[in-house]
CSV table of C-alpha atoms in Angstrom, one decimal:
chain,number,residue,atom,x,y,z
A,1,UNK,CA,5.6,-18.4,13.9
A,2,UNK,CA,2.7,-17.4,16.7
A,3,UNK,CA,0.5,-15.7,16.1
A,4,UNK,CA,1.6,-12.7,18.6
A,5,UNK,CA,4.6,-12.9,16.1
A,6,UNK,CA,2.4,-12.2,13.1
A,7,UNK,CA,0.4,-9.8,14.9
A,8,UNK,CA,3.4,-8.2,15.8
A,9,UNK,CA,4.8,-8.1,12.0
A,10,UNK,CA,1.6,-6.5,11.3
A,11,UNK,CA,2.0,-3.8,13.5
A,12,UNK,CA,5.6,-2.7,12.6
A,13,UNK,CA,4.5,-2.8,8.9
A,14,UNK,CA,1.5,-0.6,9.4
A,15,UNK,CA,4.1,1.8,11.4
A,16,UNK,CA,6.3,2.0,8.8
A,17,UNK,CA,3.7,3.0,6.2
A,18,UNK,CA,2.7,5.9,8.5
A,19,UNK,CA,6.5,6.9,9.1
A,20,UNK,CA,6.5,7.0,5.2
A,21,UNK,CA,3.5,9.3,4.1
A,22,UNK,CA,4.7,11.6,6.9
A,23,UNK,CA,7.5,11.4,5.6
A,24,UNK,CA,6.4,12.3,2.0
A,25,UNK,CA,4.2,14.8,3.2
A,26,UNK,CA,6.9,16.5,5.2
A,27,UNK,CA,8.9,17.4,1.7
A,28,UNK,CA,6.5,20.0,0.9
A,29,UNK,CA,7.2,19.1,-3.0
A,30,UNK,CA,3.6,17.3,-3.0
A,31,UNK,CA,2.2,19.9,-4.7
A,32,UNK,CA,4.8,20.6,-7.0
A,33,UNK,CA,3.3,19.0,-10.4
A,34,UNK,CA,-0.2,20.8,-9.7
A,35,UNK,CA,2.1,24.3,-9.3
A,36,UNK,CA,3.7,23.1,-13.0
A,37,UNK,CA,0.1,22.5,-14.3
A,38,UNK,CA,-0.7,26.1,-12.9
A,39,UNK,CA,2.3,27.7,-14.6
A,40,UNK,CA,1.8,26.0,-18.1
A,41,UNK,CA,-1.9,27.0,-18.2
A,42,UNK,CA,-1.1,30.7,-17.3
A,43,UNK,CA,1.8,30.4,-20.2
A,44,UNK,CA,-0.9,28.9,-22.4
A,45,UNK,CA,-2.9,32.0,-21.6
A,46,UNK,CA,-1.0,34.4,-22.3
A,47,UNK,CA,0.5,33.2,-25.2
A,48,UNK,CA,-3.2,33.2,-26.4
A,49,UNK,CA,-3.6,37.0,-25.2
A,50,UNK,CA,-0.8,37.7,-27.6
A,51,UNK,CA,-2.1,35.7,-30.7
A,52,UNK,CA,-5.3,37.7,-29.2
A,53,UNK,CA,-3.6,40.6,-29.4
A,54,UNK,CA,-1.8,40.3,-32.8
A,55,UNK,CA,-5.3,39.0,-34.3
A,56,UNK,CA,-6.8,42.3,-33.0
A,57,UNK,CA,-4.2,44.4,-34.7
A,58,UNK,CA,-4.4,41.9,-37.9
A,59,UNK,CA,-8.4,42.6,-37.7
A,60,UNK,CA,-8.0,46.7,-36.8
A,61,UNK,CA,-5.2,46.8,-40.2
A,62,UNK,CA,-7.5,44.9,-42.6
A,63,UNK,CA,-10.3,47.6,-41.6
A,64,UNK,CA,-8.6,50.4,-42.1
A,65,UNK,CA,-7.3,48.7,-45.5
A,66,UNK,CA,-11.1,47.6,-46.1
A,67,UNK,CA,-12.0,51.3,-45.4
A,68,UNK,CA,-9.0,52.5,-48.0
A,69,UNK,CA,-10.3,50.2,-50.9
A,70,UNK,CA,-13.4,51.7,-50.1
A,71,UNK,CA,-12.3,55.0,-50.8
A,72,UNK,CA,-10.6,53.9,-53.9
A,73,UNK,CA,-13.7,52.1,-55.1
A,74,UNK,CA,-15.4,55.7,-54.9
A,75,UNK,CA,-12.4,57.1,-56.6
A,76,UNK,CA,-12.7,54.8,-59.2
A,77,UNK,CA,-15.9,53.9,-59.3
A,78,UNK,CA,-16.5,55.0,-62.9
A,79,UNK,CA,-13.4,53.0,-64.1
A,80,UNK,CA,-16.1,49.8,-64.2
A,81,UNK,CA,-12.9,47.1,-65.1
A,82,UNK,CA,-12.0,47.3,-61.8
A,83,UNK,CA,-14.6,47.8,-59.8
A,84,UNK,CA,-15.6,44.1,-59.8
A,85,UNK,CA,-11.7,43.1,-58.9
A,86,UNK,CA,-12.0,45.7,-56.2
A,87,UNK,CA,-15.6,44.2,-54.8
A,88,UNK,CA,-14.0,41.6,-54.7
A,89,UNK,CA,-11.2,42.7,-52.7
A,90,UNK,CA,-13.2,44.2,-50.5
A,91,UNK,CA,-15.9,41.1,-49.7
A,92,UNK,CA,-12.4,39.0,-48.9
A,93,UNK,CA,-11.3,41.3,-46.7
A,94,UNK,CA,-14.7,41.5,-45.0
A,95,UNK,CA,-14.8,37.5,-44.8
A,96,UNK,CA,-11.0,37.2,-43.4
A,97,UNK,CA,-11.8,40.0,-40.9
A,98,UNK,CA,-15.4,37.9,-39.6
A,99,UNK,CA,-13.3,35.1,-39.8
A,100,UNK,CA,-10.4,36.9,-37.8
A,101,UNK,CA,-13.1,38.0,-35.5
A,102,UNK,CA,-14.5,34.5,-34.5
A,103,UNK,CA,-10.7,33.2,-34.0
A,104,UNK,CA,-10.6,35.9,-31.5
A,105,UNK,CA,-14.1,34.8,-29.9
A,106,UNK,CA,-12.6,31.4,-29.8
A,107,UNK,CA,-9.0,32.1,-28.5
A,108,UNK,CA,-11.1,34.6,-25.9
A,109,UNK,CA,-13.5,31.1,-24.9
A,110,UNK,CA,-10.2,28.8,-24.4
A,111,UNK,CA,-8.6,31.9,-22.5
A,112,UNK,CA,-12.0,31.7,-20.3
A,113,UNK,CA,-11.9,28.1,-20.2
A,114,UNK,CA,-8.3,28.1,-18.9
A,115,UNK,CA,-8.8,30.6,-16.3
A,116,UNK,CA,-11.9,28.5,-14.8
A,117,UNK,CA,-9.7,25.9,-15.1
A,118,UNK,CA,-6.5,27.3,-13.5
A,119,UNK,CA,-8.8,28.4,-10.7
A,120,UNK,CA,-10.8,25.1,-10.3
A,121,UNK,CA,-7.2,23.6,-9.9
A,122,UNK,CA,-6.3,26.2,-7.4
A,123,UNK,CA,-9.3,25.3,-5.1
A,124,UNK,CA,-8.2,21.7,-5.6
A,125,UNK,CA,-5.0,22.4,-4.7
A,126,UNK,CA,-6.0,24.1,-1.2
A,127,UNK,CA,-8.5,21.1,-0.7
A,128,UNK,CA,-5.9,18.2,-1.3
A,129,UNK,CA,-3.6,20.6,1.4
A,130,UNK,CA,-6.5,20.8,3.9
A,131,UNK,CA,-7.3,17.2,3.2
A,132,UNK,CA,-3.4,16.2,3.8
A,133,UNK,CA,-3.2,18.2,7.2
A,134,UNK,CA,-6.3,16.3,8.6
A,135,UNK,CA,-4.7,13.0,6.7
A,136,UNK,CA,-1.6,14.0,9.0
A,137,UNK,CA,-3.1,14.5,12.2
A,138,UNK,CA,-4.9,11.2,11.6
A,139,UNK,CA,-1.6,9.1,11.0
A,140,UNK,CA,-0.2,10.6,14.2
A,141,UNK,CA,-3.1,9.9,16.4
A,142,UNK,CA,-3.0,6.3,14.4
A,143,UNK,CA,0.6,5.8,14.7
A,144,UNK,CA,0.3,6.7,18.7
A,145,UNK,CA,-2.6,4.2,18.6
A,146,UNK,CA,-0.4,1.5,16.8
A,147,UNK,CA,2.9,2.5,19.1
A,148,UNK,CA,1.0,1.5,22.2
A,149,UNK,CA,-0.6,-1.7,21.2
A,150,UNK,CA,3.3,-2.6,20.2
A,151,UNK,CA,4.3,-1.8,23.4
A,152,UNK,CA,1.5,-3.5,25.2
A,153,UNK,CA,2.1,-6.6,22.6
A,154,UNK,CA,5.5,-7.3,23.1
A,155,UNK,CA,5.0,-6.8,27.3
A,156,UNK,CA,2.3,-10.1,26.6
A,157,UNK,CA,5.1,-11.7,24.4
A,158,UNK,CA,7.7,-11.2,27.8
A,159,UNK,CA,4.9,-12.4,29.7
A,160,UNK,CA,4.4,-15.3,27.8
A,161,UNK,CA,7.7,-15.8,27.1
A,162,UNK,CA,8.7,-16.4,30.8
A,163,UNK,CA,5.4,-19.0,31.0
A,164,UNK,CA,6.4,-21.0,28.0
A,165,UNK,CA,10.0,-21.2,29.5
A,166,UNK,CA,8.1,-22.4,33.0
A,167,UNK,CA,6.2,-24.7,30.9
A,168,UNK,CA,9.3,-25.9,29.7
A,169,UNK,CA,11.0,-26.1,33.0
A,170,UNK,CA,8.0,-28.5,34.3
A,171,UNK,CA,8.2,-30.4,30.5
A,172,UNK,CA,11.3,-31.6,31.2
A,173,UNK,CA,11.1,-32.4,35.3
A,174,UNK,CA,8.4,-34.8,33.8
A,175,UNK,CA,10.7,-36.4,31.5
A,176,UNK,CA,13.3,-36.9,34.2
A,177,UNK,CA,10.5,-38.0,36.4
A,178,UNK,CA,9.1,-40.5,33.7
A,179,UNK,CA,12.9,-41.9,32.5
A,180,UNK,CA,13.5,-42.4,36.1
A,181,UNK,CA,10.3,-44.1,36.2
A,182,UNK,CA,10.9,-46.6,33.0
A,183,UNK,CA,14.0,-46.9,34.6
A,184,UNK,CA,12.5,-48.9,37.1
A,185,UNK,CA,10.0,-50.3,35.8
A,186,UNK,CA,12.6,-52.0,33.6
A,187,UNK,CA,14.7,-52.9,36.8
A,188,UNK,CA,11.5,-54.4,38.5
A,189,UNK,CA,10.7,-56.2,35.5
A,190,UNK,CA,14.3,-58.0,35.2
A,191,UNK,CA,13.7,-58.6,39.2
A,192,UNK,CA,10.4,-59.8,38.4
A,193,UNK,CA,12.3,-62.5,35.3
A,194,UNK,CA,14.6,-63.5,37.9
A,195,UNK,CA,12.1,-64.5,40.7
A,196,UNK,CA,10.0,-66.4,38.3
A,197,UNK,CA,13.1,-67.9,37.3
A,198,UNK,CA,14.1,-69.0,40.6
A,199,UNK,CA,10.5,-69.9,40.6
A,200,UNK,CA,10.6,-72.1,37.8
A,201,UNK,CA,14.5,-73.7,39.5
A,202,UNK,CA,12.7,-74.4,42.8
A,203,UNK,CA,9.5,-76.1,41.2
A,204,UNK,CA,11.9,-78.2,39.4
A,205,UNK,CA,13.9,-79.3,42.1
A,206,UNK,CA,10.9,-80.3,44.3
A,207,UNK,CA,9.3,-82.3,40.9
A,208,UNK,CA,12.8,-83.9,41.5
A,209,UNK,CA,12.6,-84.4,45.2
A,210,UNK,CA,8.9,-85.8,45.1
A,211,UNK,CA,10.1,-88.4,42.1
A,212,UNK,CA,12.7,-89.4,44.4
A,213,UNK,CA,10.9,-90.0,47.2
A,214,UNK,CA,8.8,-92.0,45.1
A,215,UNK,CA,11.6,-94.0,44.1
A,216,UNK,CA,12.6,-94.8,47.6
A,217,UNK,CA,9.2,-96.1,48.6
A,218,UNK,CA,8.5,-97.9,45.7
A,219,UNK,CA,12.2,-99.9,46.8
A,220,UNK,CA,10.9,-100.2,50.1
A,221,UNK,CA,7.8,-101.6,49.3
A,222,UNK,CA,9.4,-104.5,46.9
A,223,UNK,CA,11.8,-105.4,49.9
């Protein structure tokens, strides 16, 4: 693999990430768990404005029975066996009602809480969203970007494509040229065997020819 063909690769990868946060974006159900998480903290809240509520009426009842076992401990205050019982009666009630009254005070904090909360999540909320439209016009202008340089890319791959295949043209007109070559270089070596052969036969013959004549004189010269 070239490396336009990784480069390439690269670029249709990176495109197909964009197509697929657009595409998740486009749903419009990216916000839905932060809308859940709104809803459940203003169900949370106002089921704590009821126990609120309920406390208050608990706290307003226990008064007005605090202020009724008042009364009674006036009516019988000169029966002295039960004025400690009712004393006693009375300080309870006085400690469930402060102790009523800071349950309220504390539901009344988490209810505060919640609502900073709710609306911190809120301002999030419209941030992410502002955050995801800029996020959006970004991975258009980026997949534009990347579109182009695909387009320019595989126009250099044609290009190059048509100059490896002339390279490859000329490759092989140099093979043919050097076989045709080696063809005969082989044919002028076996030319080149052959002379020396007849070379070698002709030497041979006029060794031969010169021993002969030798021979003839040498006859002569004993005559």
């Amino acid at each position: 693999m070239t490396t336009a063909d990784n480069k390439l690769d690269n670029l249709k990868i990176k495109v197909q990430s964009l197509q697929n946060r657009t595409r998740l974006v486009a749903r419009g159900d990216w916000l839905e768990p932060k809308r859940k998480e709104v809803e459940a903290i203003d169900r949370e809240c106002e089921e704590k404005r009821k126990v609120s509520s309920s406390l208050q009426e608990e706290i307003e009842g226990l008064q007005r029975q605090a202020e009724e076992n008042r009364r009674e401990l006036e009516l019988l205050k000169n029966q002295e066996a039960l004025k400690d019982e009712w004393d006693r009666k009375v300080r309870e009630a006085v400690e469930e009602v402060e102790e009523l009254q800071d349950t309220k005070s504390r539901l009344e904090g988490e209810i505060s809480e919640l609502e900073d909360h709710k609306q911190e999540m809120v301002d999030q909320a419209e941030s992410d969203k502002e955050r995801i439209r800029q996020d959006i016009t970004s991975l258009k202008a980026s997949k534009k970007e990347v579109e182009n340089q695909m387009v320019e890319l595989e126009e250099s791959i044609q290009r190059r494509t048509k100059e490896l295949e002339m390279y490859e043209q000329k490759l092989q007109d140099i093979g043919r040229r050097e076989q045709s070559a080696i063809s005969k270089q082989t044919e002028l070596e076996e030319r080149e065997k052959s002379v020396m052969a007849k070379e070698a036969d002709l030497q041979s013959r006029e060794q031969w020819v010169l021993q002969k004549e030798g021979e003839q004189r040498a006859a002569k010269g004993k005559k």
